[in-house]
CSV table of C-alpha atoms in Angstrom, one decimal:
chain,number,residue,atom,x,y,z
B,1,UNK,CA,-105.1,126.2,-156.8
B,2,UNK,CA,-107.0,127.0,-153.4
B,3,UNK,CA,-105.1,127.7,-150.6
B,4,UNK,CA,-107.9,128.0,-148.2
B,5,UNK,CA,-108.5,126.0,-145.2
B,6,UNK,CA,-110.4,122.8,-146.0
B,7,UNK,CA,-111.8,121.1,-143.0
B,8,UNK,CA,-111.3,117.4,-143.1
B,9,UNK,CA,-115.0,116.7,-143.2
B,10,UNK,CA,-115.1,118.6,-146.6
B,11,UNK,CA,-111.9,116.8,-148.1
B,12,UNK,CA,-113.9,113.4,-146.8
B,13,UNK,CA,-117.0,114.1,-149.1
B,14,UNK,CA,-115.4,115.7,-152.1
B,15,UNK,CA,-115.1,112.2,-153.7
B,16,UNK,CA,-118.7,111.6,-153.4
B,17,UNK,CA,-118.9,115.1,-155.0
B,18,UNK,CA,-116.6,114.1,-158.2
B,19,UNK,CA,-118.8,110.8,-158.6
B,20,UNK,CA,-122.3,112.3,-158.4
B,21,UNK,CA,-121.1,115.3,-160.9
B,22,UNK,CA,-119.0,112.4,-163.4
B,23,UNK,CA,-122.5,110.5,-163.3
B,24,UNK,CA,-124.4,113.7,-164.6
B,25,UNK,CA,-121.8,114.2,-167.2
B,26,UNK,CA,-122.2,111.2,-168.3
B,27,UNK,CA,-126.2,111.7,-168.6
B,28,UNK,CA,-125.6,114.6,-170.5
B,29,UNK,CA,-126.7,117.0,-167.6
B,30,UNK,CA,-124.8,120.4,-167.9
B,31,UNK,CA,-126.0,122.0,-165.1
B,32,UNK,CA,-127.7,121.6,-161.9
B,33,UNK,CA,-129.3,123.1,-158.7
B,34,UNK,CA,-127.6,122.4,-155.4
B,35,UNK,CA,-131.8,121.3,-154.8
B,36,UNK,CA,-131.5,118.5,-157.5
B,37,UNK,CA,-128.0,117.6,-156.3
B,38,UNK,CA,-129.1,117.3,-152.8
B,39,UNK,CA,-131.9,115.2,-154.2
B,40,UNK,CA,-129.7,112.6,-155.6
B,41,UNK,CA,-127.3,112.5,-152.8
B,42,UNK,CA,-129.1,112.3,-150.0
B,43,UNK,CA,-127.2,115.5,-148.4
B,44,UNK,CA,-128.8,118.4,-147.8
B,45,UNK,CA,-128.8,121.5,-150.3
B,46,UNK,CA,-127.5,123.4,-147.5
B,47,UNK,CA,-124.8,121.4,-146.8
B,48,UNK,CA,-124.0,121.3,-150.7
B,49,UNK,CA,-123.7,124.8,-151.1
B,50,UNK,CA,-121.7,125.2,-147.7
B,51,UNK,CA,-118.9,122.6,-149.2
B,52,UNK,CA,-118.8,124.1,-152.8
B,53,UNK,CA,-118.6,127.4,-151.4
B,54,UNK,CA,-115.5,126.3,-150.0
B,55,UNK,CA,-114.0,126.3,-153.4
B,56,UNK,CA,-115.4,129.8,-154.2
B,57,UNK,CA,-117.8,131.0,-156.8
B,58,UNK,CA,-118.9,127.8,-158.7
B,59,UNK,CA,-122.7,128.4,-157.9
B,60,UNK,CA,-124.8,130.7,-159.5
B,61,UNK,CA,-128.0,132.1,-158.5
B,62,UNK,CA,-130.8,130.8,-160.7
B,63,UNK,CA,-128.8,129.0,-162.8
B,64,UNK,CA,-127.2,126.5,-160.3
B,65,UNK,CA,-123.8,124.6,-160.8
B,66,UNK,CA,-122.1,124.3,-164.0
B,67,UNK,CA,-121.7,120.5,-164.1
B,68,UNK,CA,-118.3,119.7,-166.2
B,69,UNK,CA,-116.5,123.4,-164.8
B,70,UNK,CA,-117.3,121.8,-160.8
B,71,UNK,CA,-116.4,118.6,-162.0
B,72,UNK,CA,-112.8,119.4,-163.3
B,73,UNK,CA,-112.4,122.1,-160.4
B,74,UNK,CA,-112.8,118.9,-157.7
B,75,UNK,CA,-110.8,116.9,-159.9
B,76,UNK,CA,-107.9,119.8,-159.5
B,77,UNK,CA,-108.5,120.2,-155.7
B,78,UNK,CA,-108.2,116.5,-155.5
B,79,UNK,CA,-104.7,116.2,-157.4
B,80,UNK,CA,-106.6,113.5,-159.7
B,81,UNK,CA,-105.8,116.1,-163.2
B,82,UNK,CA,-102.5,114.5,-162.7
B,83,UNK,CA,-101.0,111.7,-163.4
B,84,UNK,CA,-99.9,109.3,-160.2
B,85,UNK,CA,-97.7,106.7,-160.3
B,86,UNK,CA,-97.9,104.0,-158.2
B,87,UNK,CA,-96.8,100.7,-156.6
B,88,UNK,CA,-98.5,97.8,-154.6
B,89,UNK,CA,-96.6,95.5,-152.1
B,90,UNK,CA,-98.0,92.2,-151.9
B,91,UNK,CA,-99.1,90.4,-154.6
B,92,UNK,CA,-101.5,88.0,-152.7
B,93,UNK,CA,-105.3,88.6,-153.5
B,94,UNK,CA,-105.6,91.7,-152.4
B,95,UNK,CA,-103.0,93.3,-154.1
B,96,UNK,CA,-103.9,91.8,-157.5
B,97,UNK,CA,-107.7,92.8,-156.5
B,98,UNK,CA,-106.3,96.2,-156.7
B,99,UNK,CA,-104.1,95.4,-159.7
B,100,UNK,CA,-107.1,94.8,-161.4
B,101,UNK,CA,-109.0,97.6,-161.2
B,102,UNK,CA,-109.2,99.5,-163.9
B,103,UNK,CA,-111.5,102.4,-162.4
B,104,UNK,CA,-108.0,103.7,-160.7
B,105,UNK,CA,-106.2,104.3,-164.3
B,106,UNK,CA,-109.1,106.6,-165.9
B,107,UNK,CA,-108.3,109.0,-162.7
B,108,UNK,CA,-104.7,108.7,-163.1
B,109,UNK,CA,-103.5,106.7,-160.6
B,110,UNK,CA,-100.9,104.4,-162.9
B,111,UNK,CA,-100.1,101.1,-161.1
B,112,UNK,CA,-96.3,100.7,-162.4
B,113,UNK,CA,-95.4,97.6,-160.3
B,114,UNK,CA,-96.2,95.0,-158.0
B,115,UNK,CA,-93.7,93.4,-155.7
B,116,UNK,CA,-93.8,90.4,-153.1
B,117,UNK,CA,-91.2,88.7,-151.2
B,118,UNK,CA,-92.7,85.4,-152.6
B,119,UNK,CA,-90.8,84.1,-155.4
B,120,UNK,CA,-93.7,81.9,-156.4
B,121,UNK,CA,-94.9,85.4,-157.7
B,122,UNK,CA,-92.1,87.2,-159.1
B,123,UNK,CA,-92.7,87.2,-162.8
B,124,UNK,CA,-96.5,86.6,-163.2
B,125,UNK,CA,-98.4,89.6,-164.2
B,126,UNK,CA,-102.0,91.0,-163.5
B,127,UNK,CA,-103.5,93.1,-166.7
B,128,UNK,CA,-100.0,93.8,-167.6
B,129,UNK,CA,-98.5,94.9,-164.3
B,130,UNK,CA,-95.7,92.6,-163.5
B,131,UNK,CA,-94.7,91.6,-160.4
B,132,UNK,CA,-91.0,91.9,-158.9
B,133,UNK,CA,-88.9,91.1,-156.3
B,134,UNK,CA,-88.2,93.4,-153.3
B,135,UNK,CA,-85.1,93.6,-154.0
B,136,UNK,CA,-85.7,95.8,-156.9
B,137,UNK,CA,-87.9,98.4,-155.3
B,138,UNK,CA,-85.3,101.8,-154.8
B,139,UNK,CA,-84.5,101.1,-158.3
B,140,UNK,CA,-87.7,101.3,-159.5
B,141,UNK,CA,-89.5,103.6,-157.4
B,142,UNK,CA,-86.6,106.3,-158.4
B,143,UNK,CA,-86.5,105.1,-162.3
B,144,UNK,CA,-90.8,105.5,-162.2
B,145,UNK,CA,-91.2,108.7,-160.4
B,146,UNK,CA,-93.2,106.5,-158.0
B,147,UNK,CA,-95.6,108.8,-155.4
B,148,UNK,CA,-97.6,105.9,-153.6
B,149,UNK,CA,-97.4,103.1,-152.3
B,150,UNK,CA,-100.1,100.5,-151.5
B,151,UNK,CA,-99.3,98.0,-148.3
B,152,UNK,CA,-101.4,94.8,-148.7
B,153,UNK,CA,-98.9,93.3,-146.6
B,154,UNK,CA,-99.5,91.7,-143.0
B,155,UNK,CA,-99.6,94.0,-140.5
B,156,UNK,CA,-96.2,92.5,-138.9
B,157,UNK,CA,-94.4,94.2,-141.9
B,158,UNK,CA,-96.1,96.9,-142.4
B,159,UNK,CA,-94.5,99.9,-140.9
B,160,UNK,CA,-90.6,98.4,-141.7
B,161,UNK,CA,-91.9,98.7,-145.6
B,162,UNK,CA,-93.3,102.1,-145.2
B,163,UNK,CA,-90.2,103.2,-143.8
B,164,UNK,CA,-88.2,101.4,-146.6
B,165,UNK,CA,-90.4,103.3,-149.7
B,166,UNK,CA,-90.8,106.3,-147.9
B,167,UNK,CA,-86.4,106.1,-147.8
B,168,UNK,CA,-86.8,105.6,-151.9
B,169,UNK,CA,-89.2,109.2,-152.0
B,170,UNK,CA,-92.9,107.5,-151.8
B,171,UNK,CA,-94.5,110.4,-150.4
B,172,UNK,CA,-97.9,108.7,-149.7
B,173,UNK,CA,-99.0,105.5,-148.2
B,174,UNK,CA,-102.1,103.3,-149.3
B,175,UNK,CA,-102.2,101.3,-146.0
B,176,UNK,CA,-104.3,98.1,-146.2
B,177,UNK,CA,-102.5,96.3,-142.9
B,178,UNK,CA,-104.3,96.8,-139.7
B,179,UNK,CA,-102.0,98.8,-138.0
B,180,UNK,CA,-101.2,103.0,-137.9
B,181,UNK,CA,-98.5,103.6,-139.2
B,182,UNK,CA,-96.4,105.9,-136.9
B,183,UNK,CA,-94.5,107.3,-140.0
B,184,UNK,CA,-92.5,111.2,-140.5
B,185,UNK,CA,-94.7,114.4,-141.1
B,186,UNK,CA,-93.9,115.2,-144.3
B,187,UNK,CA,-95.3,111.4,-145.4
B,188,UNK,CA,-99.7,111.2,-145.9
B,189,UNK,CA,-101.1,107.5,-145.5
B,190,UNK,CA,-104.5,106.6,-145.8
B,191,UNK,CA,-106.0,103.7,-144.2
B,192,UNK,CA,-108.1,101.0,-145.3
B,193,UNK,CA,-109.2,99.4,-142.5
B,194,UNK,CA,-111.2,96.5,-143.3
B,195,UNK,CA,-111.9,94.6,-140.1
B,196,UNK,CA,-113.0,98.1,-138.3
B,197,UNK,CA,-115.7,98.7,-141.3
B,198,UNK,CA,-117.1,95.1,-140.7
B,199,UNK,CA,-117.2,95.8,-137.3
B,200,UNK,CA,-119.3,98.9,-137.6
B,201,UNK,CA,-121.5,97.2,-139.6
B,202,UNK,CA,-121.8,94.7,-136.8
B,203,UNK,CA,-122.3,97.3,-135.0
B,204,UNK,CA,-125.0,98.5,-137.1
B,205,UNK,CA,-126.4,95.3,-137.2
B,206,UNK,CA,-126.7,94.6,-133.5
B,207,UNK,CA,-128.2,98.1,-133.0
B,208,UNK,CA,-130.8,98.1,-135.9
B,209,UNK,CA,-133.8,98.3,-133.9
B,210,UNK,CA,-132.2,101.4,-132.1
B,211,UNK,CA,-130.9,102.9,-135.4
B,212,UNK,CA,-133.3,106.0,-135.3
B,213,UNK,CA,-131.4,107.2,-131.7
B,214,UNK,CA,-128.4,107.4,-133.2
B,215,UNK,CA,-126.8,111.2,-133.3
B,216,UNK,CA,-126.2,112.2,-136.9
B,217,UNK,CA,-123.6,114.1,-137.5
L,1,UNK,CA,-126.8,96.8,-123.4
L,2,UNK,CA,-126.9,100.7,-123.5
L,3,UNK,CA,-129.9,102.1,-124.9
L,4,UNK,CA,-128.1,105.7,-124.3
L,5,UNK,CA,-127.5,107.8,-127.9
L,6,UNK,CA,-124.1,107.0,-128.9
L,7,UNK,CA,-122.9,109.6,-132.0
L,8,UNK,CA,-121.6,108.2,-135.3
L,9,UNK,CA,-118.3,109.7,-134.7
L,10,UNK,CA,-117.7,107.7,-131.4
L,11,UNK,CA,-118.9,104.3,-132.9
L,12,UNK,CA,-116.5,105.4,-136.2
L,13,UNK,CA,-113.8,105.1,-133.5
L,14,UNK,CA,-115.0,102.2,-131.5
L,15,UNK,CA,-113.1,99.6,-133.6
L,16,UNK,CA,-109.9,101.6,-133.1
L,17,UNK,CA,-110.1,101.2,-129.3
L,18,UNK,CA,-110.9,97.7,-129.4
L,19,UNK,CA,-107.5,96.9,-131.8
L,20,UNK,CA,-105.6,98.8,-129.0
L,21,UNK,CA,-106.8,97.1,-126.2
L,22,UNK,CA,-106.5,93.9,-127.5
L,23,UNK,CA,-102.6,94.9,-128.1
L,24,UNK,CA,-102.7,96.0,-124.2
L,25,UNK,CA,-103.9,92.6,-123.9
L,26,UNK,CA,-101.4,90.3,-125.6
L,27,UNK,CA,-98.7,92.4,-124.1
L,28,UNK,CA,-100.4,91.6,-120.4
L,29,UNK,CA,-101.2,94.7,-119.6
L,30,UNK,CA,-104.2,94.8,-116.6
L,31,UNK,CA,-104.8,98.5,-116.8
L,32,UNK,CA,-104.3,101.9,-118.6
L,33,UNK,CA,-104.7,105.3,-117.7
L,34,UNK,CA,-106.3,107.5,-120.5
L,35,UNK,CA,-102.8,109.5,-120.2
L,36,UNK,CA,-101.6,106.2,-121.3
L,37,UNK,CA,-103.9,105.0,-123.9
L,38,UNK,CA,-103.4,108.7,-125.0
L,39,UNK,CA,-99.9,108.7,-125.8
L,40,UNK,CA,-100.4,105.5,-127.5
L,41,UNK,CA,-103.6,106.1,-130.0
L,42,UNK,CA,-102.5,109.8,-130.6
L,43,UNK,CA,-105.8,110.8,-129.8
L,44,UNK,CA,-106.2,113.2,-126.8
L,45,UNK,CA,-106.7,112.0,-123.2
L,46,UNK,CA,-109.9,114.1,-122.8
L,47,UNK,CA,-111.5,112.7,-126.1
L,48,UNK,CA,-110.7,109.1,-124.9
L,49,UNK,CA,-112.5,109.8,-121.5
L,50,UNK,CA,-115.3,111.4,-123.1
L,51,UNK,CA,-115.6,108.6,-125.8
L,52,UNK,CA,-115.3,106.2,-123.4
L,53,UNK,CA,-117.8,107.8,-121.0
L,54,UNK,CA,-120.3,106.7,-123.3
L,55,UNK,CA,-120.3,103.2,-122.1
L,56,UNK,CA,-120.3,104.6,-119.0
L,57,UNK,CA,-118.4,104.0,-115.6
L,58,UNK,CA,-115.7,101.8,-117.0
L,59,UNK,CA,-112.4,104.4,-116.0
L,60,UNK,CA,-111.7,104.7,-112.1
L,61,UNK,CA,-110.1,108.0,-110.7
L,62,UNK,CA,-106.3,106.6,-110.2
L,63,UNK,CA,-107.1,103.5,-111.5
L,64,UNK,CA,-107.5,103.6,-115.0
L,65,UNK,CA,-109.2,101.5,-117.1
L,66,UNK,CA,-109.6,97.6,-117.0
L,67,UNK,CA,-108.1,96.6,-120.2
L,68,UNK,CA,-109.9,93.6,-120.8
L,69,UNK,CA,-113.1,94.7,-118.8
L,70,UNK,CA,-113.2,97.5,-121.5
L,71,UNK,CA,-112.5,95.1,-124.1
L,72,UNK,CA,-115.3,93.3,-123.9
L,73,UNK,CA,-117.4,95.4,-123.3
L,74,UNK,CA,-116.7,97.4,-126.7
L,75,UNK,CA,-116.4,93.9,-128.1
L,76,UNK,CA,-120.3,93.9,-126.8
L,77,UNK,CA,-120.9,96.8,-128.4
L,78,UNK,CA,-119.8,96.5,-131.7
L,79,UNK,CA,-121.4,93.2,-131.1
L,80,UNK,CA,-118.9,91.2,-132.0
L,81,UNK,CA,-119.6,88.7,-129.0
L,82,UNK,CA,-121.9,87.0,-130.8
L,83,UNK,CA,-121.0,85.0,-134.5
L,84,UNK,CA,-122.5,86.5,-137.6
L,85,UNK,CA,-122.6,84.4,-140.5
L,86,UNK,CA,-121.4,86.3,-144.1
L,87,UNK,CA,-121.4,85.2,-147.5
L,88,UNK,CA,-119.0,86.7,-150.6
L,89,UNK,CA,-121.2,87.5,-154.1
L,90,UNK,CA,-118.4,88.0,-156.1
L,91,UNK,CA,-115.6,85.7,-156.0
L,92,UNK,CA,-112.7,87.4,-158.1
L,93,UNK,CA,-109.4,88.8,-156.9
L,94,UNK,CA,-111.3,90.9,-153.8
L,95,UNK,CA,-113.8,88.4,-152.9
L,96,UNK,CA,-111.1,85.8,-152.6
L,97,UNK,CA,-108.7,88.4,-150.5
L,98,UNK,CA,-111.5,88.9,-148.3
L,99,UNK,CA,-112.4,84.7,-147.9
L,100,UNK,CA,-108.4,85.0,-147.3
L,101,UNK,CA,-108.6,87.2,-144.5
L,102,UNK,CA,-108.3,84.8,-141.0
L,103,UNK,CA,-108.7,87.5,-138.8
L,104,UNK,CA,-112.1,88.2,-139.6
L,105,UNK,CA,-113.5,84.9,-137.9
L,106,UNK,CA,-111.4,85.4,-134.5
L,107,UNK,CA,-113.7,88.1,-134.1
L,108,UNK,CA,-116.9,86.0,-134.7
L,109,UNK,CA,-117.3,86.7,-138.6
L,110,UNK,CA,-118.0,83.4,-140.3
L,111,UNK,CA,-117.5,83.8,-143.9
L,112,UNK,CA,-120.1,80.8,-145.3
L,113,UNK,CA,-119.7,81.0,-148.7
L,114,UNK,CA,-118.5,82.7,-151.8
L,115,UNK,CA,-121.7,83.3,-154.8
L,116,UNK,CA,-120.6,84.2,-158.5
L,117,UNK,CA,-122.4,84.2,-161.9
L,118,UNK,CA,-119.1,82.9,-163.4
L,119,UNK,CA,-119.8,79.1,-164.1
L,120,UNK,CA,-116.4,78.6,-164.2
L,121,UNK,CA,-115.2,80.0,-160.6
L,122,UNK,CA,-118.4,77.5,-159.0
L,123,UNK,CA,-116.9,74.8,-157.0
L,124,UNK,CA,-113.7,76.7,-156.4
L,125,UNK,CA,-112.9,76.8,-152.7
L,126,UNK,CA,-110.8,79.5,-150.9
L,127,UNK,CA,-109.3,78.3,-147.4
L,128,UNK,CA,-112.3,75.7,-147.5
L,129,UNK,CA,-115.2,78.4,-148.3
L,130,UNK,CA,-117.0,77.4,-151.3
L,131,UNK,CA,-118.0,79.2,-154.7
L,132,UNK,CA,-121.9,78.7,-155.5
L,133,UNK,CA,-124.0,79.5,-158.1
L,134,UNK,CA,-125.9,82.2,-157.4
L,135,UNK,CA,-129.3,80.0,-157.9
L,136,UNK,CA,-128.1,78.7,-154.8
L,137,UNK,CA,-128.2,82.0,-153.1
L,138,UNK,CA,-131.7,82.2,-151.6
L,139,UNK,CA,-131.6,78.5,-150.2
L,140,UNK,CA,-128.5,78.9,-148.9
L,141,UNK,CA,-129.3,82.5,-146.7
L,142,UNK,CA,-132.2,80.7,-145.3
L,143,UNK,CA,-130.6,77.3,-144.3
L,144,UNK,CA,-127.0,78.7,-142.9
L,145,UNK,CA,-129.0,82.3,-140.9
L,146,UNK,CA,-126.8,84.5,-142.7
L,147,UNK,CA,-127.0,88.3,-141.6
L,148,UNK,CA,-124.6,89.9,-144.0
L,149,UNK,CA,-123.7,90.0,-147.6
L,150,UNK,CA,-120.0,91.3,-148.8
L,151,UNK,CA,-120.9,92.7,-152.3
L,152,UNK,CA,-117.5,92.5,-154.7
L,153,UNK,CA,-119.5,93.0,-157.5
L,154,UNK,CA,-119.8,95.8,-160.5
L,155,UNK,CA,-121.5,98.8,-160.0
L,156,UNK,CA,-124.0,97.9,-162.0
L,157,UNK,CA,-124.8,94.8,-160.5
L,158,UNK,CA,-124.4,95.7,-156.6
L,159,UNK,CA,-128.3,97.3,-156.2
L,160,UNK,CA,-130.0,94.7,-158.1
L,161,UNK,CA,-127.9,92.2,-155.9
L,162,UNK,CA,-128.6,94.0,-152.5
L,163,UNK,CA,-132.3,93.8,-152.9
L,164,UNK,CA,-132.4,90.4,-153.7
L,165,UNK,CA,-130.1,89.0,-150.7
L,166,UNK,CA,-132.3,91.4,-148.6
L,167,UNK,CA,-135.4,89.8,-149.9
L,168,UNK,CA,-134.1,86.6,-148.7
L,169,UNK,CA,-133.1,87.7,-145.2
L,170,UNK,CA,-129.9,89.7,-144.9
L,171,UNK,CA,-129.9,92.7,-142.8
L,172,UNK,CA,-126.3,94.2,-143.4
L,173,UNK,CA,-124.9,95.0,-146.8
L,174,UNK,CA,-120.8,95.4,-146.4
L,175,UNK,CA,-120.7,97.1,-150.5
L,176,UNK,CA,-117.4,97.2,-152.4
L,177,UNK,CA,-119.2,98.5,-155.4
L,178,UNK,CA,-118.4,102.2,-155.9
L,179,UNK,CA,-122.2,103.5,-155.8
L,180,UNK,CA,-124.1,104.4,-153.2
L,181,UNK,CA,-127.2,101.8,-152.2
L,182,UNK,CA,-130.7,103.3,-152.0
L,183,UNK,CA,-132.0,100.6,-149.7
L,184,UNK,CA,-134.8,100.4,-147.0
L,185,UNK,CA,-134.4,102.0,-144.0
L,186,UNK,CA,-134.1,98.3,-141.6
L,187,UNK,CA,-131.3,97.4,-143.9
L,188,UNK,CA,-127.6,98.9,-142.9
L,189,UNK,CA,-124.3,99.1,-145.2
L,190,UNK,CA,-121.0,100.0,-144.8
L,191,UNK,CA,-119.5,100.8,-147.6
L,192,UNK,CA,-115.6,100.5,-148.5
L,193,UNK,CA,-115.1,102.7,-151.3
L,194,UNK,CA,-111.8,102.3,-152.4
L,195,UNK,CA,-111.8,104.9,-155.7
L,196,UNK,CA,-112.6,107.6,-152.9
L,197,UNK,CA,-110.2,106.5,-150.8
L,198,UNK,CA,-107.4,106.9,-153.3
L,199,UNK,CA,-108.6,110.4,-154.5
L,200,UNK,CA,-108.2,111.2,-150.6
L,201,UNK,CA,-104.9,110.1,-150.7
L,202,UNK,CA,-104.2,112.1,-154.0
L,203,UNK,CA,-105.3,114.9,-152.1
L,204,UNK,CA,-103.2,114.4,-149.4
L,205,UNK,CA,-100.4,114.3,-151.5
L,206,UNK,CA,-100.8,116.8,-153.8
L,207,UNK,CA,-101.6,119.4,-150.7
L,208,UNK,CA,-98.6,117.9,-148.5
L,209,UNK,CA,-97.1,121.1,-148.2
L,210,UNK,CA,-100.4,122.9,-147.2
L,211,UNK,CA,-101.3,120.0,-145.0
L,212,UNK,CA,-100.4,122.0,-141.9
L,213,UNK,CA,-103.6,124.4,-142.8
L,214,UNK,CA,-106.1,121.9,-142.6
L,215,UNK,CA,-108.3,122.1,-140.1
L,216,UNK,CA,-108.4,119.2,-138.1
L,217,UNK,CA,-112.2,118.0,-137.1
């Protein structure tokens, strides 16, 4: 495993990087320029290059990218070769939006468990993941070697449940309430804000007509 | 409203100062210095006077800033002064979390209605928002001036979709589907990928011990 310095911006786009690659798999593509890739997403071949080089000879002159070797490199770097077992707190519709996706199994994330305070929802299951009460969390975060947990909780309740999993060894936070989480060092979270995308899409909106000054970068 | 180039980055962050300062706001706070607001957003004090700077004028040397002057004028902005009307196409488990979501109309979102194929969901109302066929869809844009479309559809439906609801008037696609939309340039998405989010987190995760090397940008 690398253990270069990755900017952020390069972490950010790797997952674009693993879809575009799993496509061409799929097509039957086993290799490709970083000009044809470019093509297809929109990004620069220069810019391609720059990111892959950060992960160190996968290139080759003349012959371009080996497509399934830069495929399973990414999904290394991105910890997705390995299984992940994981949780979701709140079964209201987003939670069981989640629940159901199946996308997140064939990259390894394993949803184990969903719990809610509700006891309305204690018991019913979503594509086989059963739901259960809070009270049986430690218990089962420890029995299921549990690594993440996903908030789809109200904001109000957020951070006091981070706290609480991260106590029982979550090590990462899925955090669909719209808060930050103020939470140790040693803990990741990623956010999914959903009011802030719609309001740069407003944004976006608003602006349209004035879309071509905008700064790319 | 400012004509002035505004980078991608700062409007990325826009939403974030808006969610603070309408915190500052409930808790009655008048003003803030960016030493402050710093402290608070764990962003630096020099980034939030140069972010803010965009807007122009708005901090005063030993003053601070005017928390709700500054509020609405970000609100402005992002214009979210104004209503814009949304439907849902899709209305399974994320369609219906997102028809859940209350907080998205106190900042002038109006979700409309819901759309699905799936005769049997039609007629089904979340928090009064209605399911329609999606025969209804092109009427229905006209008649209720609707400006964005959530797509919580398949992948394989989502560009199919987008072209139509653009064809009928819609100028901002917020896409759930994991692919990327190859639309005309006076149409704007957002896109919420969720997949990639998750791989970011794996990331995260699996690097926690590295995490210190990354290069913040």
């Amino acid at each position: 495993m690398e253990q270069k310095e990755i900017s952020r911006a390069v972490i950010k786009r790797l997952p674009r990087y693993y879809r575009y690659l799993g496509e061409l798999m799929k097509e039957g593509v086993e290799r490709i320029s970083s000009n044809e890739l470019s093509e297809r997403m929109k990004v620069t071949a220069s810019q391609i290059r720059q990111d892959l080089n950060n992960f160190g000879g996968f290139g080759q002159q003349g012959y371009g990218y080996n497509v399934s070797y830069l495929y399973n490199e990414i999904s290394k770097i991105l910890g997705i070769d390995k299984q992940h077992n994981i949780i979701i707190i709140g079964a209201g519709n987003l939670g069981q939006a989640i629940a159901n996706y199946t996308n997140f199994e064939r990259r390894g994330f394993m949803i184990k468990g969903m719990f809610d305070i509700n006891p309305r929802l204690v018991g019913m299951t979503v594509r086989g993941i059963e739901v259960y009460p809070i009270e049986k969390l430690e218990q089962f975060i420890k029995e299921n070697d549990v690594q993440i947990a996903a908030l789809t909780i109200p904001k109000s309740k957020a951070k006091e449940m981070a706290e609480k999993v991260i106590s029982y060894g979550v090590k990462g936070i899925w955090n669909f309430a719209h808060i930050d989480l103020d939470l140790p060092e040693d803990v990741v979270v990623e956010n999914v804000h959903l009011s802030e995308s719609l309001m740069r899409l407003s944004y976006k909106v608003t602006h349209m007509d004035h879309s071509i000054k905008e700064i790319p970068r």
